[in-house]
mmCIF file of C-alpha atoms and ligand atoms in Angstrom:
data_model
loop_
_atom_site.group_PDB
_atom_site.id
_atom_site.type_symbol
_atom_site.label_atom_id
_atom_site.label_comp_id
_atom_site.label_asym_id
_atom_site.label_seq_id
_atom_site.Cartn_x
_atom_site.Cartn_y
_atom_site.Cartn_z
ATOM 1 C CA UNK A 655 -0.208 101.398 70.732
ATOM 2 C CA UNK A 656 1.890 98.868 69.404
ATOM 3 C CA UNK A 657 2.718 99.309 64.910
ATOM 4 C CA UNK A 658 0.341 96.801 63.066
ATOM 5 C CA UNK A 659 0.300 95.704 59.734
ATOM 6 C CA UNK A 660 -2.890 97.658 59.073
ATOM 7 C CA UNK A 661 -1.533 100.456 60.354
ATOM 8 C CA UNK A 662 1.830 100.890 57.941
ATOM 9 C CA UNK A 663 -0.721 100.297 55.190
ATOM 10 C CA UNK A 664 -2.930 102.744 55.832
ATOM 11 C CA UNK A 665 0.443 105.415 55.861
ATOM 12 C CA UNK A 666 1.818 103.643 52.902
ATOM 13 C CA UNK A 667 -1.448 104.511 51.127
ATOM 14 C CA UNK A 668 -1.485 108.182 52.489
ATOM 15 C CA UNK A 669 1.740 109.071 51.200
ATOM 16 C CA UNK A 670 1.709 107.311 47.932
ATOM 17 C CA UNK A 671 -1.796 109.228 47.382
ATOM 18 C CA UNK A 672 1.098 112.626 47.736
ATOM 19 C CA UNK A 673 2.729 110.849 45.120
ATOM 20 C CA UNK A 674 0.325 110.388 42.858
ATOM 21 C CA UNK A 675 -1.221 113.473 43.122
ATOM 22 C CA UNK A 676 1.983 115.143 42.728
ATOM 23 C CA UNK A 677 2.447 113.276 39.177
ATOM 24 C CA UNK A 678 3.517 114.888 35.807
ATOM 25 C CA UNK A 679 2.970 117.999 37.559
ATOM 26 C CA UNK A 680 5.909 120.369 37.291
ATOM 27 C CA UNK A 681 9.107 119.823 40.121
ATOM 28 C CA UNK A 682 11.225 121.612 42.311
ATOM 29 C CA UNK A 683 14.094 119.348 41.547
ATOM 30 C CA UNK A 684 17.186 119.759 44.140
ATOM 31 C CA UNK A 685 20.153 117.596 43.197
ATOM 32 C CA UNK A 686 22.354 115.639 45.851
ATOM 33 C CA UNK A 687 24.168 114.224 43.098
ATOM 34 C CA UNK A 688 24.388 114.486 39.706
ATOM 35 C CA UNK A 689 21.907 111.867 38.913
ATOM 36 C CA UNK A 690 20.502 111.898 42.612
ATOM 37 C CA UNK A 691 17.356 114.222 42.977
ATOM 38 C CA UNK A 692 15.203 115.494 44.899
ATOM 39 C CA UNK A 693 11.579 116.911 44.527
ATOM 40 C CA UNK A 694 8.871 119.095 46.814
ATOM 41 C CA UNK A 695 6.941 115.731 46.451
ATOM 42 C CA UNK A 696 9.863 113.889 48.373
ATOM 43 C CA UNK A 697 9.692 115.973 51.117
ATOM 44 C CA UNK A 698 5.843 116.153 51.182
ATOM 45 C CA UNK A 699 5.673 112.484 51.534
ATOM 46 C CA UNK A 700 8.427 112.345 53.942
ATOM 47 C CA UNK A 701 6.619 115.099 56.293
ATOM 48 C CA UNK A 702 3.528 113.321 56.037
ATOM 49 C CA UNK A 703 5.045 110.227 57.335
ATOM 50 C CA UNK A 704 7.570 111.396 60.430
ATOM 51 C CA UNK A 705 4.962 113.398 61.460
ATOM 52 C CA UNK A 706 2.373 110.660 61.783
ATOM 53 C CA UNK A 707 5.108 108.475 63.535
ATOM 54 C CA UNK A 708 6.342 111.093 65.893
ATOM 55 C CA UNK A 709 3.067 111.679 67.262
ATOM 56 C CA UNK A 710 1.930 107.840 67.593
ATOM 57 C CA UNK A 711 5.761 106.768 68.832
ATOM 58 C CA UNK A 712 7.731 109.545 69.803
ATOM 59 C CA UNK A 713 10.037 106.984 71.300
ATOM 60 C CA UNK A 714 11.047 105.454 68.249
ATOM 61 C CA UNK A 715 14.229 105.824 66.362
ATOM 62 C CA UNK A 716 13.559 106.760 62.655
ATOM 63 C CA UNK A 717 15.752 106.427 59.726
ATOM 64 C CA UNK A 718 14.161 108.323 56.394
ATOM 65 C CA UNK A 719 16.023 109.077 53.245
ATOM 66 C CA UNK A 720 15.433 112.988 52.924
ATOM 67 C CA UNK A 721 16.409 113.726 56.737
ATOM 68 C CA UNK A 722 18.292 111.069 58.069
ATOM 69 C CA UNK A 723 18.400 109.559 61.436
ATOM 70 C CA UNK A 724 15.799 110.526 64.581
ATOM 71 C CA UNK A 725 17.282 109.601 67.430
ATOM 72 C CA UNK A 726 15.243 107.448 69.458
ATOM 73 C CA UNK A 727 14.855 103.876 71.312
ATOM 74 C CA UNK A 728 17.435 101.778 69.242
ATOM 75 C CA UNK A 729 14.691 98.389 69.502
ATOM 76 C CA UNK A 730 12.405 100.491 67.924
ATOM 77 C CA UNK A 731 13.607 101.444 63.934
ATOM 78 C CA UNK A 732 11.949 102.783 61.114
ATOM 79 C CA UNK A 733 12.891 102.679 57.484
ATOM 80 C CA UNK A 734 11.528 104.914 55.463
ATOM 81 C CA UNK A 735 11.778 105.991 51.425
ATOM 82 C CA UNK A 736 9.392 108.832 50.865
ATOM 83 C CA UNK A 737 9.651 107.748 47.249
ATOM 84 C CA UNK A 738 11.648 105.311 45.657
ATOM 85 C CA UNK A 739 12.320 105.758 42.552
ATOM 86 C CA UNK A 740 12.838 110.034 42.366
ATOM 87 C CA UNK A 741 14.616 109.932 38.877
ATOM 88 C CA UNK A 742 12.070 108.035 37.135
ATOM 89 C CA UNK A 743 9.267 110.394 38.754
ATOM 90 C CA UNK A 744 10.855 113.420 37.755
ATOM 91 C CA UNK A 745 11.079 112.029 34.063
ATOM 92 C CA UNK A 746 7.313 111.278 34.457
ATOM 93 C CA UNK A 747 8.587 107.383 34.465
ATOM 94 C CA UNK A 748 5.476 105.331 36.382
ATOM 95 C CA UNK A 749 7.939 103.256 38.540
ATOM 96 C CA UNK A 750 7.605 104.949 42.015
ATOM 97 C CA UNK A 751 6.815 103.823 45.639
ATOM 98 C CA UNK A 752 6.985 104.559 49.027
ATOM 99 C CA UNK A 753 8.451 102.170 51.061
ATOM 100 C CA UNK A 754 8.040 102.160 54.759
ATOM 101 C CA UNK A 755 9.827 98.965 57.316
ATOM 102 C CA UNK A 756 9.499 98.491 61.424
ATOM 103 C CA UNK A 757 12.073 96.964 62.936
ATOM 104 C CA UNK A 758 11.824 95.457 66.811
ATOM 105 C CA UNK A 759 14.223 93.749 68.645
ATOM 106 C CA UNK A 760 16.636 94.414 65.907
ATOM 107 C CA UNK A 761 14.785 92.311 63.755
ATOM 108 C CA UNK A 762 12.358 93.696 61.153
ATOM 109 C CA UNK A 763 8.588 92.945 61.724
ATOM 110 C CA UNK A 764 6.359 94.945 59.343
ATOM 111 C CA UNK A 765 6.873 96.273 55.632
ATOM 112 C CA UNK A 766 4.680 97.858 53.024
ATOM 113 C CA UNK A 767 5.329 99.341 50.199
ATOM 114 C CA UNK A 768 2.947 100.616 47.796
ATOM 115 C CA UNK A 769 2.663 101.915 43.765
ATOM 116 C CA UNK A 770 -0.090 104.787 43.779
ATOM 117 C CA UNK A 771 -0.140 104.475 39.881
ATOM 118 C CA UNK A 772 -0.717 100.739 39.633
ATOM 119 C CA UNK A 773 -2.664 100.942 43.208
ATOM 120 C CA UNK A 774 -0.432 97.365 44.436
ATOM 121 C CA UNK A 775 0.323 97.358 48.082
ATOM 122 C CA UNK A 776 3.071 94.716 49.024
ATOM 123 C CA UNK A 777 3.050 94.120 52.580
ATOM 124 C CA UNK A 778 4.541 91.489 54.976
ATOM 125 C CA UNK A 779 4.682 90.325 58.634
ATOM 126 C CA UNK A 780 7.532 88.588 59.872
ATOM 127 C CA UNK A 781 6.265 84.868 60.460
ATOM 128 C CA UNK A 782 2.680 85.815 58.957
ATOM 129 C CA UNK A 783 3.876 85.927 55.175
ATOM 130 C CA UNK A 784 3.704 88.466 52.308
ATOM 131 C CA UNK A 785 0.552 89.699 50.366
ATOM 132 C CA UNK A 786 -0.433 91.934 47.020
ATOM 133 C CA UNK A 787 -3.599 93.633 47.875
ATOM 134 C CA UNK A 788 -4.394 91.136 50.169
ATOM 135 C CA UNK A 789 -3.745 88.172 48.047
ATOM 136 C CA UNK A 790 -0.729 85.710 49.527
ATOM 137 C CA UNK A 791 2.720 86.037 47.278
ATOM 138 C CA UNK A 792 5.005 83.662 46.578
ATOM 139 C CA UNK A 793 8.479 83.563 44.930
ATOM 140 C CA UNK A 794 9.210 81.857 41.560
ATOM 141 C CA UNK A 795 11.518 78.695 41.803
ATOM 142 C CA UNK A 796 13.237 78.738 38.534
ATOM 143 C CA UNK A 797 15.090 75.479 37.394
ATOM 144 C CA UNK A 798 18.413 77.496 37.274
ATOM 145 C CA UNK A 799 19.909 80.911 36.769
ATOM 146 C CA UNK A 800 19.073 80.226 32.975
ATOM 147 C CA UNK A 801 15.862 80.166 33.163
ATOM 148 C CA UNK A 802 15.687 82.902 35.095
ATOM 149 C CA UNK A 803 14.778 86.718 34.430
ATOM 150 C CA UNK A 804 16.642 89.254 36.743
ATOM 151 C CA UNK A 805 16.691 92.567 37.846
ATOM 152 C CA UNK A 806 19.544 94.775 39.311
ATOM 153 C CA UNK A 807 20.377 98.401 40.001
ATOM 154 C CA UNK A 808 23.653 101.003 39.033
ATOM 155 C CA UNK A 809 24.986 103.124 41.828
ATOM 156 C CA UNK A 810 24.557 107.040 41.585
ATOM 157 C CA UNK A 811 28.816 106.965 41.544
ATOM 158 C CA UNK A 812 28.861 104.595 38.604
ATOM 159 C CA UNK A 813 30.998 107.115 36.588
ATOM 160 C CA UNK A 814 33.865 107.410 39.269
ATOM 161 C CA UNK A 815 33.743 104.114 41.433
ATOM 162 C CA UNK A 816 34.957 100.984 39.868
ATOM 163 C CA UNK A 817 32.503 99.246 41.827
ATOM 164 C CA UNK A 818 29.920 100.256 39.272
ATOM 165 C CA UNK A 819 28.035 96.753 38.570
ATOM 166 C CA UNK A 820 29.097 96.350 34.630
ATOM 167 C CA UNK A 821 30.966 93.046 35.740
ATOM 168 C CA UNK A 822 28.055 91.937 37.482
ATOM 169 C CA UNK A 823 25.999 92.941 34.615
ATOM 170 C CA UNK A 824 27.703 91.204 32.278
ATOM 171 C CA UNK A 825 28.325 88.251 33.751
ATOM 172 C CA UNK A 826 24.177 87.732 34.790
ATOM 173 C CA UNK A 827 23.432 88.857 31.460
ATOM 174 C CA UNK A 828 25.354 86.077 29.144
ATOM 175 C CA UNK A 829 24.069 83.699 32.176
ATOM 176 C CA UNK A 830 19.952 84.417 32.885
ATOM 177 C CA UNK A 831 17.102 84.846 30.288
ATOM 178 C CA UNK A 832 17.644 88.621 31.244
ATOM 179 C CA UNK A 833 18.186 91.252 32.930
ATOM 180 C CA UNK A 834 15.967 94.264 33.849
ATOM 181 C CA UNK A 835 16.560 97.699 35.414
ATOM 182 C CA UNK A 836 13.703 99.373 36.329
ATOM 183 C CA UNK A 837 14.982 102.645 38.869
ATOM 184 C CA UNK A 838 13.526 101.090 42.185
ATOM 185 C CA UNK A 839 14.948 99.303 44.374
ATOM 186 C CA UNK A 840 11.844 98.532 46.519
ATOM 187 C CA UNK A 841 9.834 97.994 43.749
ATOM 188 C CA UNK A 842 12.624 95.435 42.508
ATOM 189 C CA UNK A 843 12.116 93.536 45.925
ATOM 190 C CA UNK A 844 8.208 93.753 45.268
ATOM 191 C CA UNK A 845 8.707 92.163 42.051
ATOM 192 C CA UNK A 846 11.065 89.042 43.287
ATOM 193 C CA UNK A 847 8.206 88.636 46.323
ATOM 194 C CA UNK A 848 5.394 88.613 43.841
ATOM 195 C CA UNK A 849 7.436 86.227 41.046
ATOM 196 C CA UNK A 850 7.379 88.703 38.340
ATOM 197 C CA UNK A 851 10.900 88.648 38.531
ATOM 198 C CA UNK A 852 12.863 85.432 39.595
ATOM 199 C CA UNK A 853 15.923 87.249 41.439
ATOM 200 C CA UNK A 854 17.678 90.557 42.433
ATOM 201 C CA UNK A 855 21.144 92.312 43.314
ATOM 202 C CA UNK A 856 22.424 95.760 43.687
ATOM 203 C CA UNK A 857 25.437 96.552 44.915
ATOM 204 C CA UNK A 858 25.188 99.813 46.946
ATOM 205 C CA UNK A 859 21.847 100.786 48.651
ATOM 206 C CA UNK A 860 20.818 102.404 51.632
ATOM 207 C CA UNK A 861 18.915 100.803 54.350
ATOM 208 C CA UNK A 862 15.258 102.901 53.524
ATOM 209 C CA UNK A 863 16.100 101.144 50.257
ATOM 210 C CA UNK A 864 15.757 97.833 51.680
ATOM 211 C CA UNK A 865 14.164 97.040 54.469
ATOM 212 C CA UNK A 866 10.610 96.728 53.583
ATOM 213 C CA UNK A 867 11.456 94.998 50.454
ATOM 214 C CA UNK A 868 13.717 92.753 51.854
ATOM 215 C CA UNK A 869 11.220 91.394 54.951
ATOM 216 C CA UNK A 870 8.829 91.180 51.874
ATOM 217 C CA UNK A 871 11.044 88.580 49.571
ATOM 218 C CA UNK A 872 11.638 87.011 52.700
ATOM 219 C CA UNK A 873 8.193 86.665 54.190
ATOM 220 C CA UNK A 874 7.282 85.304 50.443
ATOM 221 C CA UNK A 875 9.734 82.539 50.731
ATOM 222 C CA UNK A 876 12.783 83.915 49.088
ATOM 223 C CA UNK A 877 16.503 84.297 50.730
ATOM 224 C CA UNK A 878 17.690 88.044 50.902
ATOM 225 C CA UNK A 879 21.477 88.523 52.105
ATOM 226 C CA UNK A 880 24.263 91.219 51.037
ATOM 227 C CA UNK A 881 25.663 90.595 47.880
ATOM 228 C CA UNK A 882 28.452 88.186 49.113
ATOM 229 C CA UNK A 883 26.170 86.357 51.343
ATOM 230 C CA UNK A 884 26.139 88.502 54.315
ATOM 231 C CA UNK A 885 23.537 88.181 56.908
ATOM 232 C CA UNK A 886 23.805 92.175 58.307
ATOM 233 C CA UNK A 887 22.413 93.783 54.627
ATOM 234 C CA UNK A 888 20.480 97.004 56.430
ATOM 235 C CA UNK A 889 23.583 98.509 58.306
ATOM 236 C CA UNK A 890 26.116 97.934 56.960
ATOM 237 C CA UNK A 891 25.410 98.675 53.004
ATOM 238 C CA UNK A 892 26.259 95.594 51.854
ATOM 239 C CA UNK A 893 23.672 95.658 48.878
ATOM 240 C CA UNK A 894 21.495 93.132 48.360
ATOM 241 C CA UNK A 895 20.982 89.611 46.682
ATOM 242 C CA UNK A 896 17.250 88.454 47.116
ATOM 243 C CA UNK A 897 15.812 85.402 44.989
ATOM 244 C CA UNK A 898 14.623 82.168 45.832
ATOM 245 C CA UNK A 899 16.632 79.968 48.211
ATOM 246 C CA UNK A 900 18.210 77.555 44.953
ATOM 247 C CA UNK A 901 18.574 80.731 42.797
ATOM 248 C CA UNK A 902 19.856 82.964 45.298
ATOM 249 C CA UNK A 903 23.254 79.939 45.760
ATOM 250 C CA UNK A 904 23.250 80.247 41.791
ATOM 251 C CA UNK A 905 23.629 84.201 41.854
ATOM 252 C CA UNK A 906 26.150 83.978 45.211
ATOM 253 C CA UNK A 907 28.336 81.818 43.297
ATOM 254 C CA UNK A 908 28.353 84.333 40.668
ATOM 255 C CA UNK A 909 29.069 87.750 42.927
ATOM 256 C CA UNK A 910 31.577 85.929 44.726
ATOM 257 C CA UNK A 911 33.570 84.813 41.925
ATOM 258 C CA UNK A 912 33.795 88.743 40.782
ATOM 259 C CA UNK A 913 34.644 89.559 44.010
HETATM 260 C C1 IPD B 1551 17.161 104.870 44.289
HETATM 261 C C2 IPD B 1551 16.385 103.773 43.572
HETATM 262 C C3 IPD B 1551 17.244 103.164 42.479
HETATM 263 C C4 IPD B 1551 18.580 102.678 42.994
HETATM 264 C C5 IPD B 1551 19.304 103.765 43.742
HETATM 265 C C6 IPD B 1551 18.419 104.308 44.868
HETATM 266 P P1 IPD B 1551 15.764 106.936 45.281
HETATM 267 O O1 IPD B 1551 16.397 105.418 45.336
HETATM 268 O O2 IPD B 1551 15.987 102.781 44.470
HETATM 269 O O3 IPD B 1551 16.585 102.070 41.885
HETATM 270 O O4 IPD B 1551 19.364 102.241 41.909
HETATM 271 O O5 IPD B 1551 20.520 103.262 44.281
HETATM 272 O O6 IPD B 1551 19.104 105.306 45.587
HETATM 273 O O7 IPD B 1551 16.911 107.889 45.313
HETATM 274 O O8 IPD B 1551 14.962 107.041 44.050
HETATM 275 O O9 IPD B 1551 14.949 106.937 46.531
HETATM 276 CA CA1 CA B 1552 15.516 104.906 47.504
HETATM 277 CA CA1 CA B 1553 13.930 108.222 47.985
#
């Protein structure tokens, strides 16, 4: 069987219905980092997920947050985020996902990620386009960085890396209508697909933080590179910069004059 669009719905649903059934109940929290957790509910979504795969295409290579890299058939790749978004859950903060991408031919070909409390599935397919709940998404086309209302992310080392964003901050901040920080970075991607929000950076993610989202603001229109521009974004942890194609120039000249 080959992965369909239908089908990485159907698991986005199943393990965002772990997610929301694990909600505001209490957590086994495990910490990788002082502000990086962990919870059972992780995991449970995460199990739910490589097992399906594993059984439908033990061939493929799978990259997932909680257990890292299954080795596998390197033109086959999936991306998978059990649940985006762990601090805010933990808090009892609504902004979660699960974010799930296939890759083939090193290029990626299917995303979805879904939102089990506001029951919105993004999905894509490379050449197809980009839909919420079905319905076709576009991205915004502000006049200019202005008019514009942003969104962007801190890295978990923002208290020992001088790479920690507050320039970047900043310098959006005196130059856009505003900037929001919501604690997922798929969900942040969502958001710029479905024009809710007109553009996005971070500068340090993983690629299970991406890839779905990414394939989404692209399928929807939008330009999604690493933050200086760069065309490799999932390997090499580049970050991201994802807006539409006028806005996204606006924002590079921006990041690269920090640089
Ligand atoms: C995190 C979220 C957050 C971003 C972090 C990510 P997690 O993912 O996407 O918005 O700022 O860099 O690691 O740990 O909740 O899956
Ligand atoms: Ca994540
Ligand atoms: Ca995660």
């Amino acid at each position: 069987m080959k992965p369909t669009l239908t089908y990485i719905e159907d698991l986005a649903r199943r393990a965002g219905e772990i997610l929301r059934s694990g909600y505001g109940q209490q957590h086994e929290i495990g910490y990788k980092g002082e502000a990086d957790l962990v919870t059972e509910v992780d995991h449970a979504s995460e199990v739910l997920i490589l097992g399906e795969l594993m059984r439908q295409f033990p061939e493929h290579r799978i990259l997932s947050e909680e257990t890292g890299e299954h080795s596998g058939d390197a033109e086959h790749v999936w991306y998978i985020d059990p649940l985006d978004g762990t601090l805010n859950y933990a808090h009892g903060m609504q902004t979660f996902c699960v974010s799930i991408a296939y890759e083939h031919g090193g290029q990626l070909q299917l995303a979805a990620v879904y939102d089990p409390m506001a029951n919105e599935l993004f999905s894509a397919e490379r050449g197809r386009g980009a839909w919420l709940n079905g319905e076709p998404m576009r991205v915004t086309n502000p006049p200019s960085l202005r008019e514009s209302l942003l969104v962007t992310g801190f890295p978990y080392d923002v208290r020992t890396s001088p790479r920690n964003n507050f320039a970047e901050f900043q310098a959006f901040s005196m130059r856009s209508q505003g900037v929001r920080r919501l604690g997922s970075a798929a969900l942040d991607l969502c958001y710029v697909a479905a024009g809710r929000l007109d553009g996005y950076w971070q500068l340090k993610l993983s690629a299970w933080d991406l890839a779905a989202g990414a394939l989404l603001v692209q399928e929807a229109g939008g330009v999604a590179t690493g933050v200086l521009g760069q065309a490799e974004f999932l390997a090499q942890q580049n970050g991201i910069l994802a807006a539409s194609p006028a806005l996204h120039a606006e924002m590079l000249a921006v990041l690269q004059s920090l640089a």
